[in-house]
């Protein structure tokens, strides 16, 4: 399974937005640009307009079962008015899928791209890889791109924090014995 293809850009952007529901315009621009989204610069108002969408994306990652994820993602496809198109930006450029008209505003494009991204992941049988970090107090959404698909934490940092805490707990238990 190829998680770093353009198909998965939408799922990765969805995870980032779900984890950062009130980002700065600059940070959102950087993330969108890193996935080759065209005209990636939102206004502050456009960033705010995506706040409720980030919550809906988050619900997909947080949903406990495959069918629940699929129902939520399907509702996002409708809400984003996803209409796949094959577009190229000039002759000689590669054709690729867009999910709304190329001239649509940035919030509409981000909604459609992220809805399509999580839907593609589920269509690929990878819905269980759309997950929320297992460390209490983190709650970041992430796409598990590991080979076996069993990553519990959003980052090495969270994994280390939990491992250190577990280690200390075991030490305390050993001393108390
Ligand atoms: Zn394009
Ligand atoms: Zn985490």
PDB file of C-alpha atoms and ligand atoms in Angstrom:
ATOM      1  CA  UNK A   1       0.000   0.000   0.000  1.00  0.00           C
ATOM      2  CA  UNK A   2       1.405   3.389  -1.000  1.00  0.00           C
ATOM      3  CA  UNK A   3       0.560   5.988   1.603  1.00  0.00           C
ATOM      4  CA  UNK A   4       2.643   8.787   0.249  1.00  0.00           C
ATOM      5  CA  UNK A   5       1.085   9.105  -3.158  1.00  0.00           C
ATOM      6  CA  UNK A   6      -1.007  12.121  -4.050  1.00  0.00           C
ATOM      7  CA  UNK A   7      -4.113  10.022  -3.392  1.00  0.00           C
ATOM      8  CA  UNK A   8      -3.259  10.029   0.267  1.00  0.00           C
ATOM      9  CA  UNK A   9      -2.419  13.721   0.456  1.00  0.00           C
ATOM     10  CA  UNK A  10      -6.050  14.392   1.344  1.00  0.00           C
ATOM     11  CA  UNK A  11      -5.967  11.923   4.242  1.00  0.00           C
ATOM     12  CA  UNK A  12      -2.737  13.413   5.585  1.00  0.00           C
ATOM     13  CA  UNK A  13      -4.092  16.948   5.316  1.00  0.00           C
ATOM     14  CA  UNK A  14      -7.292  15.734   7.009  1.00  0.00           C
ATOM     15  CA  UNK A  15      -5.261  14.338   9.918  1.00  0.00           C
ATOM     16  CA  UNK A  16      -3.328  17.574  10.249  1.00  0.00           C
ATOM     17  CA  UNK A  17      -6.492  19.722  10.220  1.00  0.00           C
ATOM     18  CA  UNK A  18      -8.248  17.413  12.685  1.00  0.00           C
ATOM     19  CA  UNK A  19      -5.259  17.839  15.009  1.00  0.00           C
ATOM     20  CA  UNK A  20      -4.969  21.592  14.424  1.00  0.00           C
ATOM     21  CA  UNK A  21      -8.533  22.928  14.195  1.00  0.00           C
ATOM     22  CA  UNK A  22      -7.449  26.577  14.629  1.00  0.00           C
ATOM     23  CA  UNK A  23      -4.151  26.875  12.773  1.00  0.00           C
ATOM     24  CA  UNK A  24      -2.432  30.052  11.649  1.00  0.00           C
ATOM     25  CA  UNK A  25      -2.852  30.872   7.959  1.00  0.00           C
ATOM     26  CA  UNK A  26       0.895  30.455   7.607  1.00  0.00           C
ATOM     27  CA  UNK A  27       0.972  26.924   9.048  1.00  0.00           C
ATOM     28  CA  UNK A  28      -1.995  25.808   6.951  1.00  0.00           C
ATOM     29  CA  UNK A  29      -0.330  27.262   3.841  1.00  0.00           C
ATOM     30  CA  UNK A  30       2.864  25.338   4.590  1.00  0.00           C
ATOM     31  CA  UNK A  31       0.997  22.051   5.000  1.00  0.00           C
ATOM     32  CA  UNK A  32      -1.091  22.510   1.852  1.00  0.00           C
ATOM     33  CA  UNK A  33       1.969  23.539  -0.156  1.00  0.00           C
ATOM     34  CA  UNK A  34       3.887  20.490   1.058  1.00  0.00           C
ATOM     35  CA  UNK A  35       1.207  18.337  -0.619  1.00  0.00           C
ATOM     36  CA  UNK A  36       1.310  20.391  -3.834  1.00  0.00           C
ATOM     37  CA  UNK A  37      -2.128  21.937  -3.322  1.00  0.00           C
ATOM     38  CA  UNK A  38      -2.526  24.763  -5.809  1.00  0.00           C
ATOM     39  CA  UNK A  39      -2.925  28.322  -4.530  1.00  0.00           C
ATOM     40  CA  UNK A  40      -2.471  27.196  -0.937  1.00  0.00           C
ATOM     41  CA  UNK A  41      -2.748  30.610   0.771  1.00  0.00           C
ATOM     42  CA  UNK A  42      -5.936  31.016   2.837  1.00  0.00           C
ATOM     43  CA  UNK A  43      -7.118  34.279   4.363  1.00  0.00           C
ATOM     44  CA  UNK A  44      -7.700  34.331   8.123  1.00  0.00           C
ATOM     45  CA  UNK A  45     -11.457  34.153   7.460  1.00  0.00           C
ATOM     46  CA  UNK A  46     -10.986  31.079   5.265  1.00  0.00           C
ATOM     47  CA  UNK A  47      -8.982  29.388   8.005  1.00  0.00           C
ATOM     48  CA  UNK A  48     -11.776  30.086  10.488  1.00  0.00           C
ATOM     49  CA  UNK A  49     -14.350  28.762   8.023  1.00  0.00           C
ATOM     50  CA  UNK A  50     -12.558  25.404   8.123  1.00  0.00           C
ATOM     51  CA  UNK A  51     -12.845  25.065  11.918  1.00  0.00           C
ATOM     52  CA  UNK A  52     -16.153  23.148  11.950  1.00  0.00           C
ATOM     53  CA  UNK A  53     -14.868  20.987   9.102  1.00  0.00           C
ATOM     54  CA  UNK A  54     -11.803  20.062  11.149  1.00  0.00           C
ATOM     55  CA  UNK A  55     -14.156  18.795  13.889  1.00  0.00           C
ATOM     56  CA  UNK A  56     -16.044  16.660  11.391  1.00  0.00           C
ATOM     57  CA  UNK A  57     -12.797  15.216  10.071  1.00  0.00           C
ATOM     58  CA  UNK A  58     -11.727  14.503  13.611  1.00  0.00           C
ATOM     59  CA  UNK A  59     -14.875  12.452  14.162  1.00  0.00           C
ATOM     60  CA  UNK A  60     -13.827  10.116  11.335  1.00  0.00           C
ATOM     61  CA  UNK A  61     -10.420   9.486  12.941  1.00  0.00           C
ATOM     62  CA  UNK A  62     -11.970   9.091  16.398  1.00  0.00           C
ATOM     63  CA  UNK A  63     -14.806   6.762  15.342  1.00  0.00           C
ATOM     64  CA  UNK A  64     -14.439   3.369  16.988  1.00  0.00           C
ATOM     65  CA  UNK A  65     -15.596   1.086  14.183  1.00  0.00           C
ATOM     66  CA  UNK A  66     -15.063   0.743  10.437  1.00  0.00           C
ATOM     67  CA  UNK A  67     -18.737   1.227   9.566  1.00  0.00           C
ATOM     68  CA  UNK A  68     -18.916   4.353  11.747  1.00  0.00           C
ATOM     69  CA  UNK A  69     -15.879   5.813   9.979  1.00  0.00           C
ATOM     70  CA  UNK A  70     -17.361   4.994   6.587  1.00  0.00           C
ATOM     71  CA  UNK A  71     -20.734   6.593   7.363  1.00  0.00           C
ATOM     72  CA  UNK A  72     -19.096   9.772   8.629  1.00  0.00           C
ATOM     73  CA  UNK A  73     -16.734   9.928   5.638  1.00  0.00           C
ATOM     74  CA  UNK A  74     -19.607   9.355   3.216  1.00  0.00           C
ATOM     75  CA  UNK A  75     -21.476  12.261   4.779  1.00  0.00           C
ATOM     76  CA  UNK A  76     -18.367  14.403   4.289  1.00  0.00           C
ATOM     77  CA  UNK A  77     -18.292  13.555   0.559  1.00  0.00           C
ATOM     78  CA  UNK A  78     -21.856  14.858   0.289  1.00  0.00           C
ATOM     79  CA  UNK A  79     -21.244  17.914   2.462  1.00  0.00           C
ATOM     80  CA  UNK A  80     -18.127  18.835   0.469  1.00  0.00           C
ATOM     81  CA  UNK A  81     -20.023  18.323  -2.810  1.00  0.00           C
ATOM     82  CA  UNK A  82     -17.173  16.160  -4.112  1.00  0.00           C
ATOM     83  CA  UNK A  83     -17.175  15.917  -7.906  1.00  0.00           C
ATOM     84  CA  UNK A  84     -14.007  14.255  -9.162  1.00  0.00           C
ATOM     85  CA  UNK A  85     -12.536  15.832 -12.293  1.00  0.00           C
ATOM     86  CA  UNK A  86      -9.411  15.070 -14.308  1.00  0.00           C
ATOM     87  CA  UNK A  87      -7.511  18.319 -14.658  1.00  0.00           C
ATOM     88  CA  UNK A  88      -4.094  19.420 -15.813  1.00  0.00           C
ATOM     89  CA  UNK A  89      -2.465  22.770 -15.290  1.00  0.00           C
ATOM     90  CA  UNK A  90      -1.198  23.430 -18.806  1.00  0.00           C
ATOM     91  CA  UNK A  91      -0.323  21.207 -21.759  1.00  0.00           C
ATOM     92  CA  UNK A  92       2.436  18.729 -21.027  1.00  0.00           C
ATOM     93  CA  UNK A  93       1.468  18.677 -17.334  1.00  0.00           C
ATOM     94  CA  UNK A  94       0.085  15.428 -15.892  1.00  0.00           C
ATOM     95  CA  UNK A  95      -3.641  14.904 -15.521  1.00  0.00           C
ATOM     96  CA  UNK A  96      -4.719  14.340 -11.938  1.00  0.00           C
ATOM     97  CA  UNK A  97      -7.889  14.284  -9.911  1.00  0.00           C
ATOM     98  CA  UNK A  98      -9.397  17.426  -8.476  1.00  0.00           C
ATOM     99  CA  UNK A  99     -12.488  17.089  -6.341  1.00  0.00           C
ATOM    100  CA  UNK A 100     -14.050  20.483  -7.008  1.00  0.00           C
ATOM    101  CA  UNK A 101     -13.648  22.907  -9.923  1.00  0.00           C
ATOM    102  CA  UNK A 102     -10.108  24.303 -10.044  1.00  0.00           C
ATOM    103  CA  UNK A 103     -11.468  27.839  -9.562  1.00  0.00           C
ATOM    104  CA  UNK A 104     -13.297  27.030  -6.313  1.00  0.00           C
ATOM    105  CA  UNK A 105     -12.266  28.891  -3.171  1.00  0.00           C
ATOM    106  CA  UNK A 106      -9.727  27.423  -0.819  1.00  0.00           C
ATOM    107  CA  UNK A 107     -12.182  26.191   1.868  1.00  0.00           C
ATOM    108  CA  UNK A 108     -14.221  24.323  -0.766  1.00  0.00           C
ATOM    109  CA  UNK A 109     -11.064  22.778  -2.208  1.00  0.00           C
ATOM    110  CA  UNK A 110      -9.765  21.718   1.208  1.00  0.00           C
ATOM    111  CA  UNK A 111     -13.143  20.229   2.178  1.00  0.00           C
ATOM    112  CA  UNK A 112     -13.359  18.214  -1.022  1.00  0.00           C
ATOM    113  CA  UNK A 113      -9.723  17.068  -0.944  1.00  0.00           C
ATOM    114  CA  UNK A 114      -9.863  15.932   2.685  1.00  0.00           C
ATOM    115  CA  UNK A 115     -13.246  14.214   2.292  1.00  0.00           C
ATOM    116  CA  UNK A 116     -11.915  12.371  -0.766  1.00  0.00           C
ATOM    117  CA  UNK A 117      -8.711  11.533   1.111  1.00  0.00           C
ATOM    118  CA  UNK A 118     -10.381   9.769   4.012  1.00  0.00           C
ATOM    119  CA  UNK A 119     -12.834   8.113   1.602  1.00  0.00           C
ATOM    120  CA  UNK A 120      -9.953   6.761  -0.516  1.00  0.00           C
ATOM    121  CA  UNK A 121      -8.259   5.375   2.589  1.00  0.00           C
ATOM    122  CA  UNK A 122     -11.451   3.559   3.583  1.00  0.00           C
ATOM    123  CA  UNK A 123     -11.964   2.360  -0.004  1.00  0.00           C
ATOM    124  CA  UNK A 124      -8.425   0.919   0.142  1.00  0.00           C
ATOM    125  CA  UNK A 125      -9.329  -1.051   3.259  1.00  0.00           C
ATOM    126  CA  UNK A 126      -7.182   1.278   5.346  1.00  0.00           C
ATOM    127  CA  UNK A 127      -9.885   2.938   7.429  1.00  0.00           C
ATOM    128  CA  UNK A 128      -8.414   1.437  10.583  1.00  0.00           C
ATOM    129  CA  UNK A 129      -5.252   3.413   9.834  1.00  0.00           C
ATOM    130  CA  UNK A 130      -7.138   6.687  10.389  1.00  0.00           C
ATOM    131  CA  UNK A 131      -6.628   6.939  14.103  1.00  0.00           C
ATOM    132  CA  UNK A 132      -6.286   9.136  17.184  1.00  0.00           C
ATOM    133  CA  UNK A 133      -3.146   9.089  19.342  1.00  0.00           C
ATOM    134  CA  UNK A 134      -3.279   6.690  22.281  1.00  0.00           C
ATOM    135  CA  UNK A 135      -1.486   9.002  24.717  1.00  0.00           C
ATOM    136  CA  UNK A 136      -3.863  10.583  27.247  1.00  0.00           C
ATOM    137  CA  UNK A 137      -3.903  14.322  26.728  1.00  0.00           C
ATOM    138  CA  UNK A 138      -2.607  14.238  23.152  1.00  0.00           C
ATOM    139  CA  UNK A 139      -5.530  13.257  20.977  1.00  0.00           C
ATOM    140  CA  UNK A 140      -3.806  14.117  17.690  1.00  0.00           C
ATOM    141  CA  UNK A 141      -5.281  12.442  14.620  1.00  0.00           C
ATOM    142  CA  UNK A 142      -2.869  10.596  12.360  1.00  0.00           C
ATOM    143  CA  UNK A 143      -2.655   8.268   9.383  1.00  0.00           C
ATOM    144  CA  UNK A 144      -0.837   5.128  10.443  1.00  0.00           C
ATOM    145  CA  UNK A 145       1.600   4.526   7.589  1.00  0.00           C
ATOM    146  CA  UNK A 146       3.508   1.779   9.397  1.00  0.00           C
ATOM    147  CA  UNK A 147       3.910  -1.551   7.677  1.00  0.00           C
ATOM    148  CA  UNK A 148       1.782  -3.547  10.105  1.00  0.00           C
ATOM    149  CA  UNK A 149      -0.746  -0.754  10.745  1.00  0.00           C
ATOM    150  CA  UNK A 150      -0.592  -1.075  14.520  1.00  0.00           C
ATOM    151  CA  UNK A 151       0.979   2.217  15.529  1.00  0.00           C
ATOM    152  CA  UNK A 152      -0.684   3.521  18.692  1.00  0.00           C
ATOM    153  CA  UNK A 153       0.811   6.990  18.890  1.00  0.00           C
ATOM    154  CA  UNK A 154       0.920  10.026  16.635  1.00  0.00           C
ATOM    155  CA  UNK A 155       4.658  10.559  17.045  1.00  0.00           C
ATOM    156  CA  UNK A 156       7.851   9.132  18.460  1.00  0.00           C
ATOM    157  CA  UNK A 157       7.580  11.832  21.115  1.00  0.00           C
ATOM    158  CA  UNK A 158       4.213  10.531  22.381  1.00  0.00           C
ATOM    159  CA  UNK A 159       5.398   6.905  22.216  1.00  0.00           C
ATOM    160  CA  UNK A 160       8.470   7.800  24.276  1.00  0.00           C
ATOM    161  CA  UNK A 161       6.444   9.691  26.881  1.00  0.00           C
ATOM    162  CA  UNK A 162       4.132   6.730  27.366  1.00  0.00           C
ATOM    163  CA  UNK A 163       7.028   4.268  27.493  1.00  0.00           C
ATOM    164  CA  UNK A 164       8.848   6.364  30.110  1.00  0.00           C
ATOM    165  CA  UNK A 165       5.676   6.647  32.195  1.00  0.00           C
ATOM    166  CA  UNK A 166       5.092   2.878  31.991  1.00  0.00           C
ATOM    167  CA  UNK A 167       8.700   2.215  32.926  1.00  0.00           C
ATOM    168  CA  UNK A 168       8.466   4.499  35.986  1.00  0.00           C
ATOM    169  CA  UNK A 169       5.228   2.837  37.028  1.00  0.00           C
ATOM    170  CA  UNK A 170       6.855  -0.604  36.831  1.00  0.00           C
ATOM    171  CA  UNK A 171       9.807   0.655  38.888  1.00  0.00           C
ATOM    172  CA  UNK A 172       7.475   2.047  41.555  1.00  0.00           C
ATOM    173  CA  UNK A 173       5.557  -1.210  41.635  1.00  0.00           C
ATOM    174  CA  UNK A 174       8.800  -3.152  41.981  1.00  0.00           C
ATOM    175  CA  UNK A 175       9.932  -0.963  44.913  1.00  0.00           C
ATOM    176  CA  UNK A 176       6.536  -1.278  46.627  1.00  0.00           C
ATOM    177  CA  UNK A 177       6.716  -5.054  46.534  1.00  0.00           C
TER     178      UNK A 177
HETATM  179 ZN1  LIG B   1      -4.074  20.247  -9.639  1.00  0.00          ZN
HETATM  180 ZN1  LIG B   2       0.296  11.983  20.343  1.00  0.00          ZN
END
